Each structure stands twice: as C-alpha cells, then as structure tokens.
XYZ file of C-alpha atoms in Angstrom:
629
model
C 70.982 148.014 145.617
C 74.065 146.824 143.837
C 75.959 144.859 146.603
C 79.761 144.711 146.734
C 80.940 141.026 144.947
C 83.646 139.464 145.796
C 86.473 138.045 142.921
C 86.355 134.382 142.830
C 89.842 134.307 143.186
C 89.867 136.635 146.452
C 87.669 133.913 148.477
C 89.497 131.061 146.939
C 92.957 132.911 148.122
C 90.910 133.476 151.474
C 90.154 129.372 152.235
C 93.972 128.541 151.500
C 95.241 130.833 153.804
C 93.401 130.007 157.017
C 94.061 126.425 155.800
C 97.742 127.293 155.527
C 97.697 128.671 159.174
C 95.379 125.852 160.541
C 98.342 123.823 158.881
C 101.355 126.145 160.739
C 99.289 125.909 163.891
C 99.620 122.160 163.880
C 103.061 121.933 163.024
C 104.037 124.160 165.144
C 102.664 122.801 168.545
C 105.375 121.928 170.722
C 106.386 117.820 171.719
C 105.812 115.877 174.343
C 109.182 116.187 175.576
C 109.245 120.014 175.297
C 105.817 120.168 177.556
C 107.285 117.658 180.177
C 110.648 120.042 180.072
C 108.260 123.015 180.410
C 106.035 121.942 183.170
C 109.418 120.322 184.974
C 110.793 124.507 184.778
C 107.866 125.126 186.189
C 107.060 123.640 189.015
C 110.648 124.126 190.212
C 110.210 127.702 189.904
C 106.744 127.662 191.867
C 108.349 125.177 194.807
C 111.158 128.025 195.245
C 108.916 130.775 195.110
C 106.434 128.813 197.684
C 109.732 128.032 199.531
C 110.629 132.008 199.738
C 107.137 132.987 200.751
C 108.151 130.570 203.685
C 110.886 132.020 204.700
C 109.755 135.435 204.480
C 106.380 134.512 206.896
C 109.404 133.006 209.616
C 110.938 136.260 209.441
C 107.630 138.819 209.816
C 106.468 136.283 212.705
C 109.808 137.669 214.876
C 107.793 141.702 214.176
C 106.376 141.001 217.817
C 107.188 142.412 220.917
C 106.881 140.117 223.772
C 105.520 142.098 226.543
C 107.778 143.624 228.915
C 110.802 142.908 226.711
C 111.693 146.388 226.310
C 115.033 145.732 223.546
C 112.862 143.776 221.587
C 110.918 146.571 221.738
C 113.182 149.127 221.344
C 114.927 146.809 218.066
C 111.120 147.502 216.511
C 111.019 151.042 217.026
C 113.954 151.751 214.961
C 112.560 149.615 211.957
C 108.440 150.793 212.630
C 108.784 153.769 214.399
C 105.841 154.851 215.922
C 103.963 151.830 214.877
C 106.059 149.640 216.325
C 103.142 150.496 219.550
C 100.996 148.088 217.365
C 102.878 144.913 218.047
C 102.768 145.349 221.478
C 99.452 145.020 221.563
C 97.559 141.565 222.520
C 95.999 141.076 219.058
C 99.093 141.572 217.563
C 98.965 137.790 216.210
C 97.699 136.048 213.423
C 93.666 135.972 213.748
C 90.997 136.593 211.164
C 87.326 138.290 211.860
C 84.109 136.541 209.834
C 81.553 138.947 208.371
C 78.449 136.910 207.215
C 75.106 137.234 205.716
C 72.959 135.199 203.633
C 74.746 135.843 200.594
C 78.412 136.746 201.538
C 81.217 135.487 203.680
C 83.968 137.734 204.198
C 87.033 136.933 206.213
C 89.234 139.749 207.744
C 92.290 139.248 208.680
C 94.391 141.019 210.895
C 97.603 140.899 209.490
C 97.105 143.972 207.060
C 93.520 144.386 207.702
C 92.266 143.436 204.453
C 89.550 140.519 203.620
C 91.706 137.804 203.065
C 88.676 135.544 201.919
C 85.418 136.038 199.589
C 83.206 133.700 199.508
C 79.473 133.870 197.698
C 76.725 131.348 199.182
C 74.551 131.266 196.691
C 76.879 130.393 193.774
C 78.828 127.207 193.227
C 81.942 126.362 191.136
C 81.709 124.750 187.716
C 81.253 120.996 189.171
C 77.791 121.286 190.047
C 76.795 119.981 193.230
C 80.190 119.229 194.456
C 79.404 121.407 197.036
C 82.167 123.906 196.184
C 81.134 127.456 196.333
C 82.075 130.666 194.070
C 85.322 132.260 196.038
C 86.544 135.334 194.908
C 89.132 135.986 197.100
C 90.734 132.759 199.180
C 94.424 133.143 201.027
C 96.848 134.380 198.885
C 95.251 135.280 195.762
C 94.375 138.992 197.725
C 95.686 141.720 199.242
C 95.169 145.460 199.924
C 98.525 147.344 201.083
C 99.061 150.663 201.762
C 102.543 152.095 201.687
C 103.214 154.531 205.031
C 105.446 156.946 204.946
C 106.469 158.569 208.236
C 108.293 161.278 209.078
C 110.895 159.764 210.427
C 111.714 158.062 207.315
C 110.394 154.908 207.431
C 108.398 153.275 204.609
C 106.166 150.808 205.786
C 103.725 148.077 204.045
C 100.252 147.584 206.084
C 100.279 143.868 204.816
C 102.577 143.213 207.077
C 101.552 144.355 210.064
C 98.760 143.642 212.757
C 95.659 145.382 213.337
C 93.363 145.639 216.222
C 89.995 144.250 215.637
C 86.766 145.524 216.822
C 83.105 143.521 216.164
C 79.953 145.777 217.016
C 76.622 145.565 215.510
C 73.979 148.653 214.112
C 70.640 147.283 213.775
C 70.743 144.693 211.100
C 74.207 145.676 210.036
C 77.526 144.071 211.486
C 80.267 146.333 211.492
C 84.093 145.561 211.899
C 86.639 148.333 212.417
C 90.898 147.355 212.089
C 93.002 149.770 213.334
C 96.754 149.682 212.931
C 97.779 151.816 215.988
C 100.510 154.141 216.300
C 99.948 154.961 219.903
C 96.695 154.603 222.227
C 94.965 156.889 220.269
C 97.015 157.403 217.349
C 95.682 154.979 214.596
C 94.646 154.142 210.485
C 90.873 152.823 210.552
C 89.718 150.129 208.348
C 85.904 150.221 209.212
C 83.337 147.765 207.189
C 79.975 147.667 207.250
C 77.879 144.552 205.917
C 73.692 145.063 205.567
C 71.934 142.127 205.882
C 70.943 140.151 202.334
C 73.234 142.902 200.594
C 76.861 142.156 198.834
C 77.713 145.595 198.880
C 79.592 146.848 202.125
C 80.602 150.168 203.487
C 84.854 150.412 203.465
C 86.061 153.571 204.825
C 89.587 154.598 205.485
C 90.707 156.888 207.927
C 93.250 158.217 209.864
C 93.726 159.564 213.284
C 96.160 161.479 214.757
C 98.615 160.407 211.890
C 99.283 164.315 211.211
C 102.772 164.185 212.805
C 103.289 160.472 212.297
C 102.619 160.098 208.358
C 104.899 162.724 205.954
C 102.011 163.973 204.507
C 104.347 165.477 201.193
C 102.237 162.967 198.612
C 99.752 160.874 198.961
C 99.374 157.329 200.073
C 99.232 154.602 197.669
C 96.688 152.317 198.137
C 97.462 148.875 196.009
C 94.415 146.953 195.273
C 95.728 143.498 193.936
C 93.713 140.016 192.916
C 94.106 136.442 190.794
C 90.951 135.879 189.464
C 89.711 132.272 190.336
C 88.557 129.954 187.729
C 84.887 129.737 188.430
C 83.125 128.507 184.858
C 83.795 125.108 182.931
C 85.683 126.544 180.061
C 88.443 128.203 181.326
C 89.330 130.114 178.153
C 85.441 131.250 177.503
C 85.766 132.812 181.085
C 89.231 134.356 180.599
C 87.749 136.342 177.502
C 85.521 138.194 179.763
C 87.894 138.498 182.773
C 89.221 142.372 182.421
C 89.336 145.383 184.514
C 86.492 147.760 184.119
C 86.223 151.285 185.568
C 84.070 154.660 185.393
C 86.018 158.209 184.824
C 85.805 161.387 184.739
C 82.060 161.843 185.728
C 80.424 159.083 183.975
C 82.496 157.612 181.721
C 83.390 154.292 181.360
C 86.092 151.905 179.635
C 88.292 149.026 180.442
C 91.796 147.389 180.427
C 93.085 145.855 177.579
C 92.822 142.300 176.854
C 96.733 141.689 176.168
C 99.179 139.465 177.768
C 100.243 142.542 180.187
C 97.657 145.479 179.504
C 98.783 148.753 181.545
C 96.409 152.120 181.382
C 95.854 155.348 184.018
C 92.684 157.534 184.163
C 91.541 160.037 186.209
C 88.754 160.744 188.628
C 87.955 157.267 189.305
C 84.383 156.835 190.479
C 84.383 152.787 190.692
C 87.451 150.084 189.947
C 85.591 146.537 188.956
C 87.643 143.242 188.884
C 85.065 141.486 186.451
C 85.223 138.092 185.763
C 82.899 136.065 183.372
C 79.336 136.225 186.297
C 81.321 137.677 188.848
C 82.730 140.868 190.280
C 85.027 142.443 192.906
C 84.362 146.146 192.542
C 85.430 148.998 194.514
C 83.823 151.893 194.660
C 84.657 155.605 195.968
C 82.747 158.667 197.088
C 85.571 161.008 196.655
C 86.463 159.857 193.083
C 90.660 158.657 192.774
C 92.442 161.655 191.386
C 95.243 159.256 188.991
C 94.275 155.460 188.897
C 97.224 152.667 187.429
C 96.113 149.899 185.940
C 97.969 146.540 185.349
C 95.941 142.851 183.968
C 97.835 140.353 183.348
C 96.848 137.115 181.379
C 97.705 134.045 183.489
C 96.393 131.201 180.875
C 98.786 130.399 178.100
C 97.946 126.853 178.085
C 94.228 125.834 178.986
C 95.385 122.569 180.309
C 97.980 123.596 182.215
C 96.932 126.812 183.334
C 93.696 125.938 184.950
C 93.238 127.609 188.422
C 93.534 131.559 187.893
C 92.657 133.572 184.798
C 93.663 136.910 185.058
C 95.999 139.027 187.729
C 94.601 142.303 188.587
C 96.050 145.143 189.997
C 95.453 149.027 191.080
C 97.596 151.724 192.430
C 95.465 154.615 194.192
C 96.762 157.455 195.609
C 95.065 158.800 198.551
C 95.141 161.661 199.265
C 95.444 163.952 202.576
C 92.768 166.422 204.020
C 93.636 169.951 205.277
C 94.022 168.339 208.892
C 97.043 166.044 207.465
C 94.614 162.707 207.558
C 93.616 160.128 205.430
C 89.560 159.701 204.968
C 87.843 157.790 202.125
C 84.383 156.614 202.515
C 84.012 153.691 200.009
C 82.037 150.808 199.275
C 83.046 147.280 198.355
C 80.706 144.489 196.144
C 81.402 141.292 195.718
C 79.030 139.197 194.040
C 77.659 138.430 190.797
C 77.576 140.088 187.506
C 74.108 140.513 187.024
C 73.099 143.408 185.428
C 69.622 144.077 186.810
C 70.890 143.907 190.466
C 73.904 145.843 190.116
C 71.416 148.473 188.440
C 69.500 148.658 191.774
C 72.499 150.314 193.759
C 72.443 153.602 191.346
C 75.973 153.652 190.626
C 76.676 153.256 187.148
C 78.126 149.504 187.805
C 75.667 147.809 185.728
C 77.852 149.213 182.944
C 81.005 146.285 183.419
C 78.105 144.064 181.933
C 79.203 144.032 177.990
C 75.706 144.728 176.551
C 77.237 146.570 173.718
C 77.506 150.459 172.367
C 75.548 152.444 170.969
C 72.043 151.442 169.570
C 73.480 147.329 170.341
C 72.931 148.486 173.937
C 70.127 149.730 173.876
C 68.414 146.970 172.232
C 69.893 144.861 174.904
C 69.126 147.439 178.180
C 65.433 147.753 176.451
C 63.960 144.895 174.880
C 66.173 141.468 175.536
C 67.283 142.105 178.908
C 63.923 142.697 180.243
C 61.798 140.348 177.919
C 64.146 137.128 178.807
C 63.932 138.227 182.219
C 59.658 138.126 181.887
C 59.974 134.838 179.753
C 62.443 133.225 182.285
C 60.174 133.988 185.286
C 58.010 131.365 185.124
C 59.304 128.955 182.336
C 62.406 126.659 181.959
C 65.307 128.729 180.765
C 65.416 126.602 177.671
C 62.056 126.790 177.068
C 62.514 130.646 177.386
C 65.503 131.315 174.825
C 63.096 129.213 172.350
C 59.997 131.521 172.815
C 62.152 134.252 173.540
C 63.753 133.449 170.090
C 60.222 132.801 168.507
C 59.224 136.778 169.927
C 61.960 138.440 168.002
C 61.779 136.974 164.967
C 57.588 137.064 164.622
C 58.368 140.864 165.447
C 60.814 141.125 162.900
C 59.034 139.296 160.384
C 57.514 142.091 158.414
C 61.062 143.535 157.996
C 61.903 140.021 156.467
C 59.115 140.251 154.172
C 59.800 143.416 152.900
C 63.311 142.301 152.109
C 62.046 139.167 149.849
C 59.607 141.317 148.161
C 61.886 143.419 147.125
C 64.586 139.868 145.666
C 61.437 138.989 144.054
C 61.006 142.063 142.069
C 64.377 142.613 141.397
C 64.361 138.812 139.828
C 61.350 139.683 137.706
C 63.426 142.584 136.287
C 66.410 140.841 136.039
C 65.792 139.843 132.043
C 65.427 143.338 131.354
C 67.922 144.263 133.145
C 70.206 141.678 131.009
C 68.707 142.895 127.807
C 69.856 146.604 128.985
C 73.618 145.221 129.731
C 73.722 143.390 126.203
C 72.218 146.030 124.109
C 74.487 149.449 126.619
C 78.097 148.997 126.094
C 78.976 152.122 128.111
C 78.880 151.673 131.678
C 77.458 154.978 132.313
C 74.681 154.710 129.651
C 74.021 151.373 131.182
C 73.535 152.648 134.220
C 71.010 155.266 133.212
C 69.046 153.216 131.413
C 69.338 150.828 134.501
C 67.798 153.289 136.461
C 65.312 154.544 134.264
C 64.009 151.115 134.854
C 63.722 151.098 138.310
C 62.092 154.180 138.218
C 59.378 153.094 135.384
C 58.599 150.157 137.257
C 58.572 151.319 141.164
C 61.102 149.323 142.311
C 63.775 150.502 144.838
C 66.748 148.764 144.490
C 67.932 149.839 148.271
C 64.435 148.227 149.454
C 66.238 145.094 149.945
C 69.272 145.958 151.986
C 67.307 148.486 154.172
C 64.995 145.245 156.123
C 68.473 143.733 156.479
C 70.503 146.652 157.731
C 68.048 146.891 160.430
C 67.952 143.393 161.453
C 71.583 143.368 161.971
C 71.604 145.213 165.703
C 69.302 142.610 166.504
C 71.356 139.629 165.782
C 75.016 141.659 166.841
C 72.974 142.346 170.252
C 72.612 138.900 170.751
C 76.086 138.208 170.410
C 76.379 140.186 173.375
C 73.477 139.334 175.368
C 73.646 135.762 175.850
C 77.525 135.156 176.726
C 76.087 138.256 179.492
C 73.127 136.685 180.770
C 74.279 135.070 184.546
C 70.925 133.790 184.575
C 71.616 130.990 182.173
C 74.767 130.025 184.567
C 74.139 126.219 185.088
C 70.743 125.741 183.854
C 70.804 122.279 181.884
C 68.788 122.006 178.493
C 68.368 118.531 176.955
C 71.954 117.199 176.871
C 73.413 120.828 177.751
C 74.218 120.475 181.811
C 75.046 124.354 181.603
C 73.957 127.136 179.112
C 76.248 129.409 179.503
C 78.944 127.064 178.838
C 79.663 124.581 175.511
C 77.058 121.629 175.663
C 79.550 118.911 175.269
C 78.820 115.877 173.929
C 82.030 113.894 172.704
C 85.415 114.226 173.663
C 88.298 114.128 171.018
C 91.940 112.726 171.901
C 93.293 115.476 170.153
C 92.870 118.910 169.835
C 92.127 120.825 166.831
C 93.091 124.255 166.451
C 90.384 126.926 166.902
C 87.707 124.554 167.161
C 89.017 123.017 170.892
C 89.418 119.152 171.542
C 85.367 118.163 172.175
C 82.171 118.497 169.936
C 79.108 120.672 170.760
C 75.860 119.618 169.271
C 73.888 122.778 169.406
C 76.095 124.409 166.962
C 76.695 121.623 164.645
C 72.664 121.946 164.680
C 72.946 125.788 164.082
C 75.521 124.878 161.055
C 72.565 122.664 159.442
C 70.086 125.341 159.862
C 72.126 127.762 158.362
C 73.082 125.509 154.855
C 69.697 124.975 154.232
C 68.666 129.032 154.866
C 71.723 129.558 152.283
C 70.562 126.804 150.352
C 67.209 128.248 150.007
C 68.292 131.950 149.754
C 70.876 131.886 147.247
C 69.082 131.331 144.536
C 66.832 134.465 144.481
C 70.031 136.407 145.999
C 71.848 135.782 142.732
C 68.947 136.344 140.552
C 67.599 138.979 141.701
C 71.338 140.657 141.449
C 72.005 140.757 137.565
C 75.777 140.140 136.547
C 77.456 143.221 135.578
C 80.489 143.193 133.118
C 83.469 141.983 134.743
C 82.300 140.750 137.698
C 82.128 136.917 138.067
C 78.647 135.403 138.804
C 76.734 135.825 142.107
C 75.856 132.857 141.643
C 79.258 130.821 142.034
C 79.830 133.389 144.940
C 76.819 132.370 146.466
C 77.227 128.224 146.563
C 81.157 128.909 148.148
C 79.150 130.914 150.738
C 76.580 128.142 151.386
C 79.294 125.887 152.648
C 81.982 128.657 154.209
C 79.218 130.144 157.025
C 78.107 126.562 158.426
C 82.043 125.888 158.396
C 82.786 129.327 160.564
C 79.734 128.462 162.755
C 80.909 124.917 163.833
C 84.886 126.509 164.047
C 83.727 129.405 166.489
C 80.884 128.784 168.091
C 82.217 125.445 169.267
C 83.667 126.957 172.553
C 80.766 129.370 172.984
C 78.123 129.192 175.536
C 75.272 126.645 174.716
C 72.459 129.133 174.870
C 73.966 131.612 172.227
C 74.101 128.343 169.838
C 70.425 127.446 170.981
C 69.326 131.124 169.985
C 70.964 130.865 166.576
C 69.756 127.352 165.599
C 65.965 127.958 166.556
C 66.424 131.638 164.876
C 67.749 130.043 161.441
C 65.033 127.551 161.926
C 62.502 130.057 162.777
C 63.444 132.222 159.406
C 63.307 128.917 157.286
C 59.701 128.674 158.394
C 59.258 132.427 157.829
C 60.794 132.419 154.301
C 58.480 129.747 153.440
C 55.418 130.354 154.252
C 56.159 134.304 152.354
C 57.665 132.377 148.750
C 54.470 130.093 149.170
C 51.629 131.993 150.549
C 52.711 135.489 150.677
C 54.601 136.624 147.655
C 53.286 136.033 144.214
C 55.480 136.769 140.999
C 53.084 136.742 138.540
C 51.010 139.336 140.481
C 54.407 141.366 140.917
C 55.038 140.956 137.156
C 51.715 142.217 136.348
C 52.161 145.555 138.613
C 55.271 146.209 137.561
C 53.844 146.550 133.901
C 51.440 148.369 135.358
C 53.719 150.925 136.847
C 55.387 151.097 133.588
C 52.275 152.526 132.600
C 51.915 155.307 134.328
C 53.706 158.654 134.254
C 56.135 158.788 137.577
C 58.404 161.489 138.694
C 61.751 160.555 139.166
C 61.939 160.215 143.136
C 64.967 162.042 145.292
C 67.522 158.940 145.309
C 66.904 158.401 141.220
C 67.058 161.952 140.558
C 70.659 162.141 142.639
C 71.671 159.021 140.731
C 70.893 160.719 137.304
C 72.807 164.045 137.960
C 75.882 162.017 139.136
C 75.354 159.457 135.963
C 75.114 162.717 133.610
C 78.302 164.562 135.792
C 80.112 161.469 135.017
C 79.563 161.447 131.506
C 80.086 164.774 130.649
C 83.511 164.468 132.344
C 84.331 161.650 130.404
C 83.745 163.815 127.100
C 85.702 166.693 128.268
C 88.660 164.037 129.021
C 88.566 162.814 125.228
C-alpha cells in the first residue's frame, strides 16, 4: 500500500514551531519577584479566609440551647423552627463516631452527620514508609449538606447542625444511625452500615415524620462536595487522572471534563465516582438521581506551589419526596482503591471509572492484559512480570510482524521494476495500471504490509491505557525505580524545562535508544520497499528525520509518565529488535522471494477483488480525463 508522505518542508516547518513555543514557554515564565508577589497575595488571602472560617465556627457554637433556658430557646425557634428541638438535646455538641474495619476508617461527625474523615489502612501516601496513610477525606476537605426547607419558611443547611448518634451492631456489621431531630419522634436518618473486610457501606437517607415539617413543593438538594488529596509522587501525573466519573441513563457511562472549571448535568444517575489516580470516593444509588450537576475544578496551576489538593469536586442531587411527603434513599458509599478487578466484584458497573479504553482498546485490556498481568504478577516480582508479560505479547504477535516484513521485502524486490514502470509511464494513470498489473503478475499485495501493522496498533494504544491504570504497580520498586507507577527518577535538574519537567528518568531515555536503533534498522527497507513517485520527495530523507524525531518525543513525554509504561516500551522495542533480526537473518530470504515472484509471473492469475476495483477506478479515471480534453 502506498502510504501517505509527508513534504520535507511540512516536518521541517513542524520542528521550528514546537521549538518556537518551547522558546515562548521559556520566555514567558514569570520572575522571581512576580512568584514571591504571587505567593505573598496568596497566603494573605488564605489567612483571611482561615480567619473567617473562625469566626463563623464562634458564631454556630452560640446554635445551643442550654437546658432550661427557655429564651435561648425560644431565640432558636424563630431561626430553626422545628429543629431548633435538636439543640436541646445532650449530643447537641461537637463529637465524632469511628466506624472501623480492617481496611477502612471512617469518622462521623455529628455536626451535619456526614463522615468528616476517610482513611484507607492498607494504603500509604507517596513517602513510603513514613507511616502516613491514604486519606480521602480529612477535616475540611468534605462535606455532605442538605438544604431543608420547612414550611414555615426557613431554609436550613444540615452542616450546621447536630445530630443524634446511635452505635449498634448486626452480626459482623457495625451500624451507625444520625438523626437530626425535629421533635421526639420527628427526625432525618443518616443510617450507615460497614461489613467487615468490605469498603463499601450501606448510606440510606430517610425521613420521619417530616411531612408537615419539610415544604415538600421540590425536592431536597443533596450537595456532595470533596478536595481531592494528593496521594502519588507526581502531583501533575495524578491530577491527569483526577475527574468525576458517573453512570446514566441505564448503563451508560461518561465523565467531567478535564478543564480549569468543567460543569455538566445528566440524568438518571446510577453511581457518582470522585476518582483520583488509585483511588475513589463513589456514591452509589438504588433509586437512580433524576437531574445530577456537576462542577471539577482544577486546583494545581503551579506543581510546586500547588502541592496538597488536586482537584475540587462537587454534586448537586435532588432528592426527591415519596407519596407519604418523606425523604428515603437507600445508597451505598465506597471508598477505597481504584482497582478494577475488585470494584468488578460488587456488580455495579463501577469498574468502568478505570480508563481501560473504548471500544476494541478495552477489550483487549478487560480480556487479555488485565487478567494475564494479574496471573504473571501472582507469583513473580512486578518487574519481573511487565518483562515476561512484555515478552508474551510480542512472541504472540510475532507472526503478525513477520508477515509485515515479508511483505517490505517483496515490495523492495519489485521496487526496480517498479522504477523502470515510473521512468518509461509518464501518465499517472497509465502508471498506475501498469503498477498494478505488476502486483497482480507477481502475487504481491501491496496492503499486506499495513494490514500486520494496523492490527498491532490496539495492542500498543491499550497499553497506553493499561499501565498508568494498573494500582497494582503502586509502589513496587524495580532496579533504581522506588515506584512503578510513578517516574523512576534518577537526577534532579536546577531548572525546569518545559514539557519534559525539572528531573531525568532513565527508563525512557532507555526506551528512546531502543527505539533509534528499531528506526535505524527499519528505515531502510521502509523506504525501499516504497518506490518514489513523481513529486513526492524521497522516503528516504523522510525516514532518517523520523529516526531522530520519535526517540526525541519519547524522552519529552514519557519523562513524567509512570516507570512501568517506560519499562513496557523499552523491553517491547528491544524485544522487536530481536524479532526483526532473527526474520531478515533466518527467516526471510530475498533471493528465494525473487525467484517466486518470477515464478508467479509465470503463471496465468485472475485479477483478485481489490486489483480488479483498482482497475475499473484507474480506467473511470481515464476515460474522464479524455472526455475533459
């Protein structure tokens, strides 16, 4: 097949402009005196917004009735109304209730009822062995609010106000029920339910006795809100896979932009996931959310500044009322890690915030990689693993590969006949004819060669995917790498350079060198076995720019990238060197394919389906060329 050349010119024009904007990017970075003034703005700003947060905690701490001070409590029933019966209560102070498991510790608190603190025991942060665990929700970075409006026309925030806790057990399960009351028996439930060695919880919502409390005209809106902690060593890697995902509409499933403030609404909500890079917050519902607001914000502008959140989530839910004017949602809550073959387990559709890919780059994923690195990592190092893993795929793939150089090595033993035909045809479309009557004479294909490499592409865009996915690479060292699914590190630079970061990686500087010399010793037959048309400048001049431009875009982008992915390219490039030449050596004789293409040429053929197209369209072409003169 004919592939698509690129003008000299065109790739030349392509290298000056990204060096232009490397250039721009430099020049444009801002001085030291414009960071100090920037980081001086602020901190001021934080220390009065820290300083109002203050103030406003002083003022809610007043919303409690003493007992028997019946002004005080009359003063609250004309800003609560009805609930102003929850402050009188004894546990109407600032407490918090622990639910814990092996896995999970949850902290409730009971001023709004909502876990105030998430904390996963099996995972710590990015300083291994500091002793600092995974939290996904600490103090303030939380909340879950709904907004109350009663009939007496009060509107009234449930993060503000205290509810009653109750601790009971059900076999292996602990179970803690809130309850904001409105009188004795006159209440809104929070009831959860944590299984032992489980990180998914039961979270209903209910209501009872609210009928003639709450003005049941619309429905309650439920505001889910979260910072997502920095948990990985790169904070930018991990901010790239920090988003909002959700399922829709029976089945369907999508997320939130990626932009500085991404908004989007869908409808019938089955599941809202707060996904960071290996970890998740997701909330799931029974009784799907009718109309579902989404906000994400991006929270790092400046990796060395910004280095404690990377993303600001938020929902707005309405819930709705039942017939009986009360609120009840039975729900479930996860948090813990993004791992794709637990999360499959519960039978909800949340495996699908893992980014495996669409379509058929999916599949191969869900299918082959996910559960063969899974095998492979069993019972070897996970180094070890992506090296056989890597050796796996490309053994399996190597008949594809030789396919694809047997067909560059007949198309090279045609190319001086092929030449002869361009010299001798002047027309294009008589060139082409005769081109093809070649092809067809000798039994060569000329789509043979792209076909073996069209197919190995899902295979190497799955990857892409599956490694930056794979939790189970999350701080398992390699040689020099201390974490795989983070850059392997092995210099630091005072500076930092644009795109490529301010450190050096070795495994893809490693990957770069493996891919020159696969160029190096592919190029060649590429450009012969692809004659020079008239016009078109010389494969060959296309093909040594190329040599140096992919090593280039590996070390620029793959710099930042997780360790592993690098590993799998390097020992995959390496793997195909050895592949390539044991075929061109052992495999794949010229002289033999010289001798059967005469051979062919011998024989009577019929012009196969794909020649036969080719001809009409030649011979439509031409005779449309006559009728124009």
């Amino acid at each position: 097949m004919e592939q698509k050349k690129l003008d000299l010119s065109t790739i030349i024009g392509f290298v000056l402009i990204f060096g232009i904007v490397a250039w721009m990017m430099i020049q444009n970075q801002p001085s030291k005196e414009e960071l100090a003034a920037e980081k001086a703005k602020k901190e001021q700003a934080e220390k009065a917004k820290q300083q109002n947060v203050l103030k406003a905690a002083k003022t809610e701490a007043v919303e409690i009735a003493a007992p028997g001070d019946t002004s005080q409590l009359k003063a609250l029933r004309g800003k609560l109304g009805d609930f102003a019966y929850s402050a009188t209560m004894p546990t109407a102070k600032e407490g918090v209730t622990v639910l814990e498991n092996d896995l999970v510790k949850l902290t409730i608190s009971n001023k709004g009822g909502y876990i105030k603190e998430a904390t996963l025991k099996k995972f710590e942060r990015f300083k291994k062995n500091s002793g600092e665990l995974v939290e996904l929700v600490n103090k303030n970075n939380a909340s879950l609010n709904l907004s109350l409006n009663t009939r007496d026309n009060h509107v009234l925030q449930t993060r503000d106000l205290f509810f009653e806790p109750v601790v009971t057990k059900i076999g292996d399960s602990q179970v803690v029920t809130m309850r904001l009351h409105a009188g004795p028996d006159k209440f809104l439930e929070y009831r959860y339910v944590l299984k032992a060695d489980d990180y998914m919880l039961d979270f209903d919502v209910r209501s009872q006795g609210l009928a003639g409390v709450l003005n049941n005209a619309k429905p309650v809106d439920m505001n889910w809100d979260l910072k997502a902690f920095r948990n990985e060593k790169s904070i930018s890697y991990e901010n790239r896979y920090a988003e909002i995902r959700y399922d829709y509409e029976d089945g369907k499933h999508t997320y939130v932009g990626q932009g500085k403030d991404a908004k989007e609404t869908a409808e019938d909500v089955a599941f809202i996931a707060y996904k960071q890079h290996f970890f998740a917050s997701i909330l799931l519902t029974k009784t799907p959310f009718k109309t579902v607001d989404f906000t994400s914000k991006n929270l790092v502008d400046d990796e060395k500044k910004d280095t404690v959140f990377t993303k600001a989530f938020g929902s707005k839910i309405p819930l709705a009322f039942n017939n009986a004017g009360e609120i009840d949602y039975k729900m479930n809550w996860y948090y813990g890690p993004a791992d794709y073959k637990l999360l499959k387990k519960y039978d909800r559709n949340i495996e699908d915030i893992i980014p495996l890919g669409w379509g058929i780059f999916g599949w191969i994923n869900k299918l082959i990689f996910v559960p063969l690195f899974g095998f492979l990592s069993s019972f070897i190092a996970y180094g070890i693993a992506i090296i056989l893993f890597t050796l796996i795929i490309k053994l399996v793939m190597s008949p594809i590969t030789y396919r694809s150089f047997l067909s560059q090595a007949k198309m090279k033993v045609l190319r001086p006949e092929i030449q002869e035909i361009n010299a001798k045809e002047k027309d294009a479309v008589k060139r082409q004819q005769a081109t093809m009557a070649l092809y067809n004479k000798a039994g060569v294909n000329p789509l043979a060669g792209c076909i073996p490499a069209l197919i190995q592409l899902p295979f190497v865009y799955a990857s892409f995917q599956f490694f930056p996915s794979a939790i189970e690479l999350r701080q398992k060292s390699f040689l020099w790498a201390d974490d795989l699914s983070s850059f392997d590190e092995v210099a630091k630079l005072p500076f930092r350079i644009p795109v490529y970061g301010d450190h050096v990686s070795l495994f893809p500087i490693l990957a770069a060198i493996a891919i020159f010399f696969y160029m190096k010793m592919t190029s060649g037959d590429q450009a012969m076995s692809q004659p020079t048309q008239e016009g078109m400048p010389d494969m060959s001049k296309v093909m040594k720019i190329m040599i140096y431009l992919s090593p280039l875009m590996m070390l620029l982008f793959f710099n930042n990238y997780g360790s592993g992915l690098s590993l799998y390219n390097f020992i995959s490039n390496l793997v195909t060197i050895g592949i390539m030449f044991v075929i061109k050596r052992y495999v794949v004789d010229e002289q033999k394919i010289h001798a059967q293409i005469q051979e062919n040429k011998k024989k009577e053929k019929p012009q196969g389906k794909f020649q036969k197209k080719m001809q009409e369209m030649m011979e439509q072409a031409e005779a449309q060329k006559k009728l124009k003169k």
